[in-house]
CSV table of C-alpha atoms and ligand atoms in Angstrom, one decimal:
chain,number,residue,atom,x,y,z
J,236,MET,CA,0.0,-0.1,-0.2
J,237,ALA,CA,1.3,3.6,-0.4
J,238,ILE,CA,0.8,7.2,0.1
J,239,LYS,CA,-0.7,9.0,-3.0
J,240,VAL,CA,0.1,12.5,-3.6
J,241,LEU,CA,-2.1,14.0,-6.2
J,242,THR,CA,-0.9,15.7,-9.5
J,243,GLU,CA,-2.1,19.0,-10.7
J,244,GLN,CA,-3.7,17.3,-13.5
J,245,GLU,CA,-5.8,15.1,-11.3
J,246,ILE,CA,-7.1,18.1,-9.7
J,247,ASP,CA,-7.6,19.7,-12.9
J,248,GLU,CA,-9.7,16.7,-14.0
J,249,GLN,CA,-11.9,17.1,-11.0
J,250,LYS,CA,-12.1,20.9,-11.7
J,251,GLN,CA,-13.8,19.8,-15.3
J,252,TYR,CA,-16.4,17.7,-13.2
J,253,MET,CA,-17.4,20.6,-11.2
J,254,LYS,CA,-18.0,22.7,-14.3
J,255,LYS,CA,-20.1,19.6,-15.7
J,256,VAL,CA,-22.0,19.7,-12.6
J,257,ALA,CA,-22.7,23.4,-12.5
J,258,ASN,CA,-24.1,23.0,-15.8
J,259,LEU,CA,-26.5,20.8,-15.0
J,260,MET,CA,-27.3,21.7,-11.3
J,261,ALA,CA,-26.5,25.6,-10.7
J,262,GLY,CA,-28.8,27.0,-8.4
J,263,LYS,CA,-29.8,23.7,-6.7
J,264,LYS,CA,-29.8,23.6,-2.7
J,265,TYR,CA,-27.2,21.6,-0.6
J,266,HIS,CA,-26.9,20.5,3.1
J,267,ILE,CA,-24.0,18.6,4.7
J,268,TYR,CA,-24.6,16.5,7.9
J,269,THR,CA,-20.9,16.6,9.8
J,270,MET,CA,-19.9,14.4,12.7
J,271,GLY,CA,-16.9,13.9,14.6
J,272,CYS,CA,-13.9,15.9,15.2
J,273,GLN,CA,-12.4,19.1,13.9
J,274,LEU,CA,-10.7,17.3,11.0
J,275,ASN,CA,-13.9,16.2,9.8
J,276,GLU,CA,-15.3,19.7,10.0
J,277,ASN,CA,-12.4,20.9,7.9
J,278,GLU,CA,-13.3,18.2,5.3
J,279,SER,CA,-16.9,19.3,5.4
J,280,GLU,CA,-15.6,22.9,4.5
J,281,LYS,CA,-13.6,21.6,1.6
J,282,LEU,CA,-17.0,19.7,0.4
J,283,SER,CA,-18.9,22.9,0.7
J,284,GLY,CA,-15.9,24.5,-1.4
J,285,MET,CA,-16.3,21.9,-4.1
J,286,ILE,CA,-20.1,21.9,-3.8
J,287,SER,CA,-20.4,25.8,-4.2
J,288,GLU,CA,-18.1,25.6,-7.2
J,289,MET,CA,-20.6,23.4,-8.8
J,290,GLY,CA,-23.3,26.1,-8.6
J,291,TYR,CA,-25.3,25.0,-5.4
J,292,ILE,CA,-26.4,27.2,-2.6
J,293,PHE,CA,-26.4,26.0,0.9
J,294,THR,CA,-29.5,25.5,2.8
J,295,ASP,CA,-30.0,24.9,6.8
J,296,VAL,CA,-33.3,23.3,6.2
J,297,PRO,CA,-32.1,19.5,4.9
J,298,GLU,CA,-35.5,18.6,3.9
J,299,GLU,CA,-35.4,21.4,1.2
J,300,ALA,CA,-32.0,20.2,-0.2
J,301,ASP,CA,-31.5,18.9,-3.4
J,302,LEU,CA,-28.1,17.1,-2.4
J,303,VAL,CA,-27.5,15.9,1.0
J,304,ILE,CA,-24.2,14.8,2.3
J,305,PHE,CA,-23.7,12.8,5.4
J,306,ASN,CA,-19.7,13.2,6.6
J,307,THR,CA,-19.3,10.7,9.1
J,308,CYS,CA,-17.5,9.7,12.2
J,309,CYS,CA,-17.0,6.1,13.6
J,310,VAL,CA,-14.8,6.8,16.7
J,311,ARG,CA,-17.6,5.6,19.2
J,312,GLU,CA,-20.7,3.5,18.5
J,313,ASN,CA,-23.5,5.9,19.1
J,314,ALA,CA,-22.4,7.7,15.8
J,315,GLU,CA,-23.7,4.4,14.1
J,316,ASP,CA,-27.0,4.8,15.6
J,317,LYS,CA,-27.3,8.4,14.8
J,318,ILE,CA,-26.7,7.8,11.3
J,319,LEU,CA,-28.7,4.9,10.8
J,320,GLY,CA,-31.8,7.0,12.2
J,321,GLN,CA,-31.0,9.8,9.7
J,322,LEU,CA,-30.7,7.6,6.8
J,323,GLY,CA,-34.1,6.3,7.6
J,324,TYR,CA,-35.7,9.8,7.6
J,325,PHE,CA,-34.3,10.6,4.5
J,326,LYS,CA,-35.8,7.5,2.8
J,327,ALA,CA,-39.1,8.6,4.0
J,328,LEU,CA,-38.3,11.9,2.4
J,329,LYS,CA,-37.0,11.0,-0.6
J,330,ARG,CA,-40.3,9.1,-1.8
J,331,ASN,CA,-41.9,12.7,-2.3
J,332,LYS,CA,-38.6,13.8,-3.8
J,333,PRO,CA,-37.0,11.0,-5.8
J,334,ASP,CA,-34.6,13.5,-7.3
J,335,MET,CA,-32.8,14.3,-4.4
J,336,VAL,CA,-29.1,13.0,-4.2
J,337,ILE,CA,-27.9,11.4,-1.1
J,338,GLY,CA,-24.3,10.9,-0.3
J,339,LEU,CA,-22.3,9.5,2.6
J,340,CYS,CA,-18.5,10.0,3.2
J,341,GLY,CA,-16.1,10.2,6.1
J,342,CYS,CA,-14.4,7.7,8.3
J,343,MET,CA,-17.6,5.1,8.6
J,344,ALA,CA,-17.4,4.8,4.9
J,345,GLN,CA,-13.8,3.0,5.3
J,346,GLU,CA,-15.5,0.6,7.4
J,347,PRO,CA,-16.3,-2.7,5.2
J,348,HIS,CA,-18.9,-3.7,7.7
J,349,MET,CA,-20.6,-0.7,7.7
J,350,VAL,CA,-20.6,0.1,4.0
J,351,GLU,CA,-22.3,-3.4,3.4
J,352,LYS,CA,-24.9,-2.4,6.2
J,353,PHE,CA,-25.7,0.8,4.5
J,354,ASN,CA,-25.9,-1.0,0.9
J,355,LYS,CA,-28.4,-3.7,2.6
J,356,THR,CA,-30.5,-1.1,4.4
J,357,HIS,CA,-30.2,2.1,2.5
J,358,GLY,CA,-28.8,0.8,-0.6
J,359,GLN,CA,-32.0,2.0,-2.3
J,360,HIS,CA,-31.7,5.7,-1.6
J,361,LEU,CA,-28.1,6.3,-1.2
J,362,ASN,CA,-26.5,7.7,-4.6
J,363,LEU,CA,-23.0,7.7,-3.7
J,364,ILE,CA,-20.5,6.5,-1.1
J,365,PHE,CA,-16.9,7.4,-0.8
J,366,GLY,CA,-13.9,7.4,1.6
J,367,THR,CA,-11.6,9.6,3.3
J,368,HIS,CA,-9.0,9.3,0.6
J,369,ASN,CA,-10.7,10.1,-2.3
J,370,LEU,CA,-12.5,13.1,-1.0
J,371,TYR,CA,-11.3,15.0,-4.0
J,372,GLN,CA,-12.9,12.8,-6.3
J,373,PHE,CA,-16.2,14.1,-5.4
J,374,PRO,CA,-17.0,16.0,-8.3
J,375,GLU,CA,-16.5,13.2,-10.7
J,376,LEU,CA,-18.8,10.6,-8.6
J,377,LEU,CA,-21.4,13.4,-8.2
J,378,TYR,CA,-21.5,13.8,-11.9
J,379,LYS,CA,-21.7,10.2,-12.5
J,380,ALA,CA,-24.1,9.7,-10.2
J,381,ILE,CA,-26.3,12.3,-11.5
J,382,ASN,CA,-25.8,12.2,-15.1
J,383,GLU,CA,-25.3,8.4,-15.5
J,384,ASN,CA,-28.0,8.1,-12.8
J,385,GLU,CA,-25.6,5.2,-11.5
J,386,LYS,CA,-25.3,4.2,-7.7
J,387,MET,CA,-21.3,5.3,-6.9
J,388,ILE,CA,-19.5,3.7,-4.5
J,389,GLU,CA,-15.7,4.2,-4.5
J,390,ILE,CA,-13.7,3.6,-1.4
J,391,TRP,CA,-9.8,3.1,-1.6
J,392,ASP,CA,-8.3,0.8,0.9
J,393,MET,CA,-4.8,2.4,1.1
J,394,ASP,CA,-2.2,4.3,3.1
J,395,GLY,CA,-3.7,7.6,2.1
J,396,THR,CA,-3.9,10.5,-0.2
J,397,ILE,CA,-2.5,14.1,0.1
J,398,ALA,CA,-4.6,16.7,-2.1
J,399,GLU,CA,-3.7,20.3,-2.2
J,400,ASP,CA,-5.7,23.3,-3.3
J,401,ILE,CA,-9.1,21.9,-3.0
J,402,PRO,CA,-11.7,24.8,-2.9
J,403,ILE,CA,-12.8,25.7,0.6
J,404,LYS,CA,-15.9,27.4,2.1
J,405,ARG,CA,-15.4,27.9,5.7
J,406,GLU,CA,-17.8,28.2,8.4
J,407,SER,CA,-16.4,31.1,10.0
J,408,LYS,CA,-14.6,34.5,8.8
J,409,ILE,CA,-12.7,34.8,12.1
J,410,LYS,CA,-11.1,31.5,13.1
J,411,ALA,CA,-10.1,28.7,10.9
J,412,ASN,CA,-8.7,25.3,11.2
J,413,VAL,CA,-5.9,24.1,8.9
J,414,THR,CA,-5.0,20.6,8.8
J,415,ILE,CA,-1.3,19.9,8.9
J,416,MET,CA,-1.1,16.3,8.5
J,417,TYR,CA,-3.7,13.4,8.0
J,418,GLY,CA,-3.7,9.9,9.5
J,419,CYS,CA,-2.3,8.5,12.4
J,420,ASN,CA,0.4,5.5,13.0
J,421,ASN,CA,0.0,5.3,17.1
J,422,PHE,CA,-2.6,2.5,17.0
J,423,CYS,CA,-4.0,3.0,20.5
J,424,SER,CA,-5.7,-0.3,21.2
J,425,TYR,CA,-9.3,1.2,21.6
J,426,CYS,CA,-9.2,3.4,18.4
J,427,ILE,CA,-10.3,3.0,14.9
J,428,VAL,CA,-8.8,6.1,13.5
J,429,PRO,CA,-5.7,4.5,12.3
J,430,TYR,CA,-7.7,2.3,10.1
J,431,VAL,CA,-10.0,4.5,8.7
J,432,ARG,CA,-7.6,7.5,8.2
J,433,GLY,CA,-4.4,5.8,7.1
J,434,ARG,CA,-0.4,6.5,7.8
J,435,GLU,CA,0.7,9.5,9.0
J,436,ARG,CA,1.5,12.2,6.0
J,437,SER,CA,2.4,15.7,6.6
J,438,ARG,CA,1.5,18.2,4.5
J,439,GLU,CA,4.5,20.3,3.0
J,440,PRO,CA,5.4,23.1,5.5
J,441,LYS,CA,5.4,25.6,2.1
J,442,LYS,CA,1.5,24.9,1.6
J,443,ILE,CA,0.6,25.1,5.2
J,444,LEU,CA,2.2,28.4,5.4
J,445,GLU,CA,0.8,29.7,2.3
J,446,GLU,CA,-2.9,28.6,3.5
J,447,VAL,CA,-2.2,30.5,6.8
J,448,GLN,CA,-0.9,33.7,5.1
J,449,LYS,CA,-4.1,33.9,3.0
J,450,LEU,CA,-6.3,33.3,5.8
J,451,ALA,CA,-4.4,36.3,7.6
J,452,LYS,CA,-5.0,38.4,4.2
J,453,GLU,CA,-8.6,37.4,4.5
J,454,GLY,CA,-8.9,39.1,8.1
J,455,TYR,CA,-8.7,35.8,10.0
J,456,LYS,CA,-7.3,36.1,13.5
J,457,GLU,CA,-7.2,32.6,15.0
J,458,ILE,CA,-5.7,29.6,13.7
J,459,THR,CA,-6.1,25.9,14.7
J,460,LEU,CA,-3.5,23.3,13.3
J,461,LEU,CA,-4.8,20.1,13.1
J,462,GLY,CA,-3.8,16.6,13.2
J,463,GLN,CA,-4.2,13.1,15.0
J,464,ASN,CA,-0.7,13.8,16.8
J,465,VAL,CA,0.8,17.0,15.8
J,466,ASN,CA,4.0,16.0,17.6
J,467,SER,CA,5.0,13.8,14.6
J,468,TYR,CA,4.4,16.4,12.3
J,469,GLY,CA,7.5,16.5,9.7
J,470,LYS,CA,9.2,13.1,10.3
J,471,ASP,CA,7.8,11.6,7.1
J,472,LEU,CA,8.7,14.8,4.9
J,473,GLU,CA,11.7,14.5,2.4
J,474,ASN,CA,13.1,17.1,4.4
J,475,PRO,CA,11.9,16.3,7.8
J,476,ILE,CA,11.1,19.5,10.2
J,477,THR,CA,9.9,19.3,13.6
J,478,PHE,CA,6.3,20.5,14.7
J,479,ALA,CA,7.5,23.2,16.8
J,480,LYS,CA,9.6,24.7,13.7
J,481,LEU,CA,6.2,24.6,11.8
J,482,LEU,CA,4.7,26.6,14.6
J,483,GLU,CA,7.7,28.8,14.9
J,484,SER,CA,7.0,29.8,11.2
J,485,VAL,CA,3.4,30.3,11.6
J,486,VAL,CA,3.8,32.9,14.8
J,487,LYS,CA,5.6,34.8,12.3
J,488,ILE,CA,2.4,35.5,9.9
J,489,ASP,CA,1.1,38.9,10.6
J,490,GLY,CA,-2.6,39.4,11.3
J,491,ILE,CA,-3.0,36.2,13.1
J,492,GLU,CA,-3.4,37.1,16.9
J,493,ARG,CA,-3.8,33.5,18.3
J,494,ILE,CA,-2.6,30.1,17.4
J,495,ARG,CA,-4.0,26.8,18.9
J,496,PHE,CA,-3.4,23.0,17.9
J,497,VAL,CA,-4.7,19.9,18.5
J,498,SER,CA,-4.1,17.0,19.4
J,499,PRO,CA,-0.3,16.8,21.0
J,500,HIS,CA,0.6,13.2,22.2
J,501,PRO,CA,1.9,13.4,25.7
J,502,LYS,CA,4.6,10.8,24.6
J,503,ASP,CA,6.3,13.1,21.9
J,504,PHE,CA,5.8,16.6,23.7
J,505,SER,CA,9.5,18.0,23.0
J,506,ASP,CA,10.8,20.5,25.2
J,507,GLU,CA,11.5,22.6,22.2
J,508,LEU,CA,7.7,22.6,21.5
J,509,ILE,CA,7.2,23.7,25.6
J,510,GLU,CA,10.1,26.6,25.3
J,511,LEU,CA,8.2,28.0,22.0
J,512,ILE,CA,4.9,28.1,23.7
J,513,ALA,CA,6.3,29.8,26.9
J,514,ARG,CA,8.2,32.5,24.5
J,515,GLU,CA,5.4,33.1,22.1
J,516,GLU,CA,2.5,35.1,23.1
J,517,LYS,CA,0.3,34.3,20.0
J,518,ILE,CA,0.4,30.7,20.9
J,519,SER,CA,-2.6,29.8,23.1
J,520,LYS,CA,-1.7,28.7,26.4
J,521,CYS,CA,-4.5,26.4,26.9
J,522,ILE,CA,-3.0,22.7,25.7
J,523,HIS,CA,-4.8,19.8,25.2
J,524,LEU,CA,-3.1,16.7,26.8
J,525,PRO,CA,-4.9,13.6,26.1
J,526,LEU,CA,-4.9,11.6,29.2
J,527,GLN,CA,-7.1,8.6,28.2
J,528,SER,CA,-6.5,6.5,31.6
J,529,GLY,CA,-4.7,7.3,35.0
J,530,SER,CA,-3.7,4.0,35.5
J,531,THR,CA,-0.2,2.8,34.3
J,532,GLU,CA,-1.7,-0.8,33.9
J,533,ILE,CA,-4.3,0.5,31.6
J,534,LEU,CA,-2.5,2.9,29.6
J,535,LYS,CA,-0.2,-0.2,29.0
J,536,LYS,CA,-2.9,-2.2,27.6
J,537,MET,CA,-4.3,1.1,25.8
J,538,ASN,CA,-0.7,1.1,23.9
J,539,ARG,CA,-0.3,4.9,24.8
J,540,LYS,CA,3.4,4.5,25.7
J,541,TYR,CA,3.5,6.6,28.8
J,542,THR,CA,3.0,5.8,32.5
J,543,LYS,CA,0.8,7.8,35.3
J,544,GLU,CA,4.1,9.2,36.5
J,545,GLN,CA,5.5,10.4,33.1
J,546,TYR,CA,2.3,12.0,32.1
J,547,LEU,CA,2.4,13.9,35.5
J,548,GLU,CA,5.8,14.7,35.1
J,549,LEU,CA,5.1,16.0,31.6
J,550,ALA,CA,2.4,18.1,33.0
J,551,ASN,CA,4.2,19.6,35.7
J,552,LYS,CA,7.2,20.5,33.7
J,553,ILE,CA,4.9,22.2,31.3
J,554,LYS,CA,3.3,24.3,34.4
J,555,LYS,CA,6.7,25.2,35.3
J,556,ALA,CA,7.7,26.4,32.0
J,557,ILE,CA,4.5,28.3,31.3
J,558,PRO,CA,2.9,29.2,35.1
J,559,ASN,CA,-0.2,30.5,33.6
J,560,VAL,CA,-1.0,27.1,31.5
J,561,LEU,CA,-4.6,25.7,31.3
J,562,PHE,CA,-5.0,21.9,30.5
J,563,THR,CA,-7.7,20.2,28.7
J,564,THR,CA,-7.9,16.5,28.1
J,565,ASP,CA,-9.7,13.4,26.8
J,566,ILE,CA,-10.4,10.5,29.0
J,567,ILE,CA,-12.3,7.0,28.6
J,568,VAL,CA,-13.6,5.1,31.2
J,569,GLY,CA,-14.5,1.4,31.5
J,570,PHE,CA,-11.8,0.6,29.0
J,571,PRO,CA,-11.4,-3.6,29.2
J,572,GLY,CA,-9.9,-4.4,32.7
J,573,GLU,CA,-10.5,-1.2,34.4
J,574,THR,CA,-10.8,-2.0,38.0
J,575,GLU,CA,-12.2,0.3,40.8
J,576,GLU,CA,-8.6,0.9,41.3
J,577,ASP,CA,-7.6,1.9,38.1
J,578,PHE,CA,-10.6,4.4,38.0
J,579,LEU,CA,-9.5,5.9,41.0
J,580,GLU,CA,-5.9,6.4,39.4
J,581,THR,CA,-7.6,8.4,36.6
J,582,MET,CA,-9.5,10.5,39.3
J,583,ASP,CA,-6.3,11.2,40.9
J,584,VAL,CA,-4.8,12.5,37.9
J,585,VAL,CA,-7.7,14.7,37.3
J,586,ARG,CA,-7.4,16.0,40.7
J,587,LYS,CA,-3.7,16.7,40.3
J,588,VAL,CA,-3.7,18.4,36.9
J,589,ARG,CA,-7.0,20.2,37.7
J,590,TYR,CA,-8.1,20.0,33.9
J,591,TYR,CA,-9.9,23.3,32.7
J,592,SER,CA,-12.4,21.1,30.5
J,593,ALA,CA,-12.3,17.2,29.8
J,594,PHE,CA,-14.2,15.1,27.2
J,595,THR,CA,-15.0,12.0,28.9
J,596,PHE,CA,-16.0,8.9,26.9
J,597,VAL,CA,-17.3,5.8,27.8
J,598,TYR,CA,-15.2,3.1,25.9
J,599,SER,CA,-16.7,1.8,23.1
J,600,ARG,CA,-16.0,-1.3,21.2
J,601,ARG,CA,-14.8,-0.9,17.4
J,602,VAL,CA,-14.6,-3.9,15.1
J,603,GLY,CA,-11.2,-4.6,14.2
J,604,THR,CA,-9.4,-3.1,17.0
J,605,PRO,CA,-7.3,-5.1,19.4
J,606,ALA,CA,-9.2,-3.8,22.7
J,607,ASP,CA,-12.4,-5.5,21.0
J,608,LYS,CA,-11.0,-8.6,21.4
J,609,MET,CA,-9.9,-8.2,25.1
J,610,LEU,CA,-12.0,-11.0,27.1
J,611,ASP,CA,-12.1,-8.5,30.1
J,612,GLN,CA,-15.0,-6.0,28.9
J,613,VAL,CA,-16.4,-4.0,31.9
J,614,ASP,CA,-20.0,-4.1,32.4
J,615,GLU,CA,-22.2,-1.2,31.2
J,616,ASP,CA,-23.6,-0.5,34.4
J,617,ILE,CA,-20.0,0.0,36.0
J,618,LYS,CA,-19.3,2.3,32.9
J,619,SER,CA,-22.1,4.5,33.6
J,620,GLU,CA,-21.4,4.7,37.2
J,621,ARG,CA,-17.8,5.6,36.7
J,622,ILE,CA,-18.4,8.2,34.1
J,623,GLY,CA,-21.1,9.8,36.3
J,624,ARG,CA,-18.5,10.2,39.2
J,625,LEU,CA,-15.7,11.5,36.6
J,626,ILE,CA,-18.0,14.3,35.3
J,627,ASN,CA,-19.1,15.4,38.7
J,628,LEU,CA,-15.4,15.8,39.9
J,629,VAL,CA,-14.4,17.6,36.1
J,630,ASN,CA,-17.5,19.9,36.6
J,631,ASP,CA,-16.7,20.7,40.3
J,632,ILE,CA,-13.1,21.5,39.0
J,633,LEU,CA,-14.7,23.6,36.2
J,634,GLU,CA,-16.6,25.7,38.8
J,635,GLU,CA,-13.6,26.3,41.1
J,636,GLU,CA,-11.5,27.2,38.1
J,637,ASN,CA,-13.7,29.7,36.8
J,638,GLU,CA,-14.5,31.3,40.3
J,639,LYS,CA,-10.8,32.1,40.0
J,640,LEU,CA,-11.3,33.8,36.8
J,641,VAL,CA,-14.0,36.4,38.3
J,642,GLY,CA,-12.0,39.7,38.5
J,643,THR,CA,-9.3,38.9,36.1
J,644,VAL,CA,-8.7,40.3,32.9
J,645,GLN,CA,-9.0,38.0,29.6
J,646,LYS,CA,-8.1,38.7,26.3
J,647,VAL,CA,-11.2,37.5,24.2
J,648,LEU,CA,-11.6,37.2,20.2
J,649,VAL,CA,-15.0,38.4,19.5
J,650,GLU,CA,-16.5,36.0,17.5
J,651,GLY,CA,-20.3,37.8,16.9
J,652,TYR,CA,-23.4,38.0,18.8
J,653,SER,CA,-24.7,35.5,21.5
J,654,GLU,CA,-27.0,33.1,20.4
J,655,LYS,CA,-29.3,32.9,23.3
J,656,ASN,CA,-29.1,36.6,23.8
J,657,LYS,CA,-28.9,38.6,20.7
J,658,ASP,CA,-28.0,42.0,22.3
J,659,MET,CA,-24.8,40.3,23.8
J,660,LEU,CA,-21.6,39.9,22.1
J,661,THR,CA,-19.7,36.7,22.6
J,662,GLY,CA,-15.9,35.5,22.2
J,663,ARG,CA,-13.6,33.0,23.5
J,664,THR,CA,-10.7,33.6,25.9
J,665,ASP,CA,-7.4,32.1,25.2
J,666,GLY,CA,-8.5,29.3,27.1
J,667,GLY,CA,-11.1,28.5,25.1
J,668,LYS,CA,-14.1,29.7,27.5
J,669,VAL,CA,-17.1,31.5,26.1
J,670,VAL,CA,-17.6,35.3,27.4
J,671,ASN,CA,-20.7,36.9,26.8
J,672,PHE,CA,-20.4,41.0,27.1
J,673,GLU,CA,-22.2,44.2,25.7
J,674,GLY,CA,-20.5,45.8,23.2
J,675,ASP,CA,-20.6,47.3,20.0
J,676,SER,CA,-21.0,45.2,16.7
J,677,SER,CA,-17.7,47.0,15.4
J,678,LEU,CA,-15.9,44.5,17.7
J,679,ILE,CA,-16.7,41.7,16.0
J,680,GLY,CA,-13.3,40.0,14.8
J,681,ASN,CA,-11.1,41.8,17.2
J,682,MET,CA,-9.3,40.8,20.1
J,683,VAL,CA,-10.6,42.8,23.3
J,684,GLU,CA,-9.7,43.0,27.1
J,685,LEU,CA,-12.5,42.0,29.5
J,686,LYS,CA,-12.8,41.8,33.0
J,687,ILE,CA,-14.6,38.8,33.9
J,688,THR,CA,-17.8,39.8,36.2
J,689,GLU,CA,-19.5,36.5,36.9
J,690,GLN,CA,-19.4,32.8,35.9
J,691,ARG,CA,-22.2,30.6,35.0
J,692,LYS,CA,-20.7,27.4,34.5
J,693,TRP,CA,-20.9,26.9,30.9
J,694,TYR,CA,-19.9,30.4,30.0
J,695,LEU,CA,-18.6,33.8,31.7
J,696,ALA,CA,-19.7,37.2,31.9
J,697,GLY,CA,-17.4,40.1,31.0
J,698,LYS,CA,-17.2,44.0,30.8
J,699,LEU,CA,-15.2,45.8,28.3
J,700,LEU,CA,-12.3,47.6,29.8
W,918,SAH,N1,-5.7,11.7,17.9
W,918,SAH,C1,-6.8,12.4,19.4
W,918,SAH,C2,-7.8,12.0,19.4
W,918,SAH,C3,-8.8,11.3,18.5
W,918,SAH,S1,-10.4,10.5,18.9
W,918,SAH,C4,-5.6,11.8,20.3
W,918,SAH,O1,-4.8,11.1,20.3
W,918,SAH,O2,-5.8,12.8,21.3
W,918,SAH,C5,-10.7,11.6,20.0
W,918,SAH,C6,-11.1,10.9,21.4
W,918,SAH,O3,-12.3,10.0,21.3
W,918,SAH,C7,-9.7,10.0,21.9
W,918,SAH,O4,-9.0,10.9,22.6
W,918,SAH,C8,-10.5,9.4,23.0
W,918,SAH,O5,-10.6,9.9,24.2
W,918,SAH,C9,-11.8,8.8,22.3
W,918,SAH,N2,-11.9,7.6,21.8
W,918,SAH,C10,-11.3,7.1,20.5
W,918,SAH,N3,-11.8,5.9,20.8
W,918,SAH,C11,-12.5,5.4,21.5
W,918,SAH,C12,-13.4,4.3,21.9
W,918,SAH,N4,-13.2,3.1,21.2
W,918,SAH,N5,-14.3,4.5,22.9
W,918,SAH,C13,-14.3,5.7,23.6
W,918,SAH,N6,-13.7,6.8,23.3
W,918,SAH,C14,-12.8,6.8,22.3
W,919,SF4,FE1,-6.3,7.3,18.1
W,919,SF4,FE2,-4.3,7.2,19.6
W,919,SF4,FE3,-4.4,7.9,16.8
W,919,SF4,FE4,-5.4,9.6,18.9
W,919,SF4,S1,-3.3,8.9,18.8
W,919,SF4,S2,-5.9,9.2,16.6
W,919,SF4,S3,-6.3,8.2,20.1
W,919,SF4,S4,-5.0,5.9,17.6
W,920,F3S,FE1,-14.3,10.5,14.0
W,920,F3S,FE2,-13.0,9.9,11.8
W,920,F3S,FE3,-12.4,12.3,13.4
W,920,F3S,S1,-13.6,8.6,13.3
W,920,F3S,S2,-13.2,11.5,15.4
W,920,F3S,S3,-14.2,11.7,12.3
W,920,F3S,S4,-11.0,11.1,12.3
C-alpha cells in the first residue's frame, strides 16, 4: 500500500467535473451533516467549497435540499445509531422527492462492515458513498451519480492521499482550522482512527504557510492547526522538520493573533515545543493533553506509551515553564480490565492536573481494534456509574477554576452575537472559555480585553475595559 500525492492534472480533472455538474445543477440547494472531530469539520468545509463551485447554494433546512451529504465519524458506537436513524428519515423524504441526491462519506465509509450495512438497509436511496482517501474525487462521483443515474461507490483501501488546492468554504470569517497532517500511526488499542484514516502524512510546510498567509490576508485572527498527533508532524517529509519549527513559522505571519493546535500526544511532547509556547504570546496557553487513563496498567493495555508518572511529570514540566497554562484532556472510562483501583488512578490525575475542561467518554468497542478482542470487557452499569463520578469531579473543578477567573482581565476574540441573547456579544478567551458581554458590533473579529464579572458554569460574563 502506498501514499498518493495528487498531481495538478488530477485536480484539474476534478475541476472539469465541477463545471459539468454546475451546468446541470446551478441554483440547486445542498446540506451537509458533519459528525466527529475538527478534521472532519475541515473536510466538510472542503466539500462545501467544491459543492459551491458546482453552483449549489447552502440551505440549513435539509428537507429542502437537492443534495444531502453525510460526513460520518465512527470513533464511538453512538454515531452509528445516529446515522442509521437519519438515513431512515431521508428514505421517507425521498419518496416524495425522488431526485434528491444523498451521499455518504467520512470515516464510516472506510469500514467495510458499515458499507455493507448501508447497502443492505439503505442501498435504494443512497446515491453515492466515498471514503476519506478520495474526498477530492467527489465532483467526478457526483457527476456520474447525477448524469449517469448510477449508484457510485468508490472507497480506496490504502495508506492515504495528500490533495492540495481543493476549494474551501469556511464556517467562520474569524477563526479557521488548518489540517497540517493526515492519518495516525499510533494504533492506541481502542481506536479506529488509524484504520480509517491511514498512515501519518504531513503536508509540505510551504503549503501550510501559504494557506495561513492567505487566511491572514482575508482577515482571520485565529488558526487551529490540526492533526491526530501533531507532535509527529514533519517526520515523514523529504526534508523533515519538527512541529515546533512549523509553529514558529506560523507565529511569524502578521495578522494572526492566536494559534491553537490539536492534538499533541503526551509521548512526543518536546522541550523545544514547550519553550516555544512559553516564549510566543500568540500561541494559546491552553494545551490539550489527552490522558485517556490515569492507570499505568491500563495505559499499557491502551498502547499509549507513557505511564501515569511520566504524564504527571510532563504536566508539571509544562506548568513550570508556562505558569498560566490551562490543560484540557480526553478521558475514556471502562476500558477492558479497568478495575475500581484503575479508575481511582484516573480520578487522582484529574485532581492533580485540575483540567480546565475534559471530554469524557465511555469506552466503545470498535470492530477490528485489539481492545475489542480483549476478554475482560467492563459491564455497562459499571461504566455509567464511573463516568457519572468522573463528570461530577470535572464539573466541580471547572466551577472552582472559573471562580478564580472572576475579577481577572482576559483577552477575548469577539466572534459575533450570542445565540441565546442577541443583544450580547460573545467570544472566547485564550483558554477557550465563552464570554458574553455588552458591546458594539464593530468589535466583531477583534481581540478585546474584558474584565470577568461572573461565572455561570458554561460561560463567563464580562465587561469591556
Ligand atoms: N488523536 C487524538 C484523538 C482522536 S479521537 C488523540 O490521540 O488525542 C478523540 C477521542 O475519542 C480520543 O482522545 C479518545 O478519548 C476517544 N476515543 C477514541 N476511541 C474511543 C473508543 N473506542 N471508545 C471511547 N472513546 C474513544
Ligand atoms: Fe486514535 Fe491514538 Fe491515533 Fe489518537 S493517537 S487517533 S487516540 S490511535
Ligand atoms: Fe471520528 Fe474520523 Fe475524526 S472517526 S473523530 S471523524 S478522524
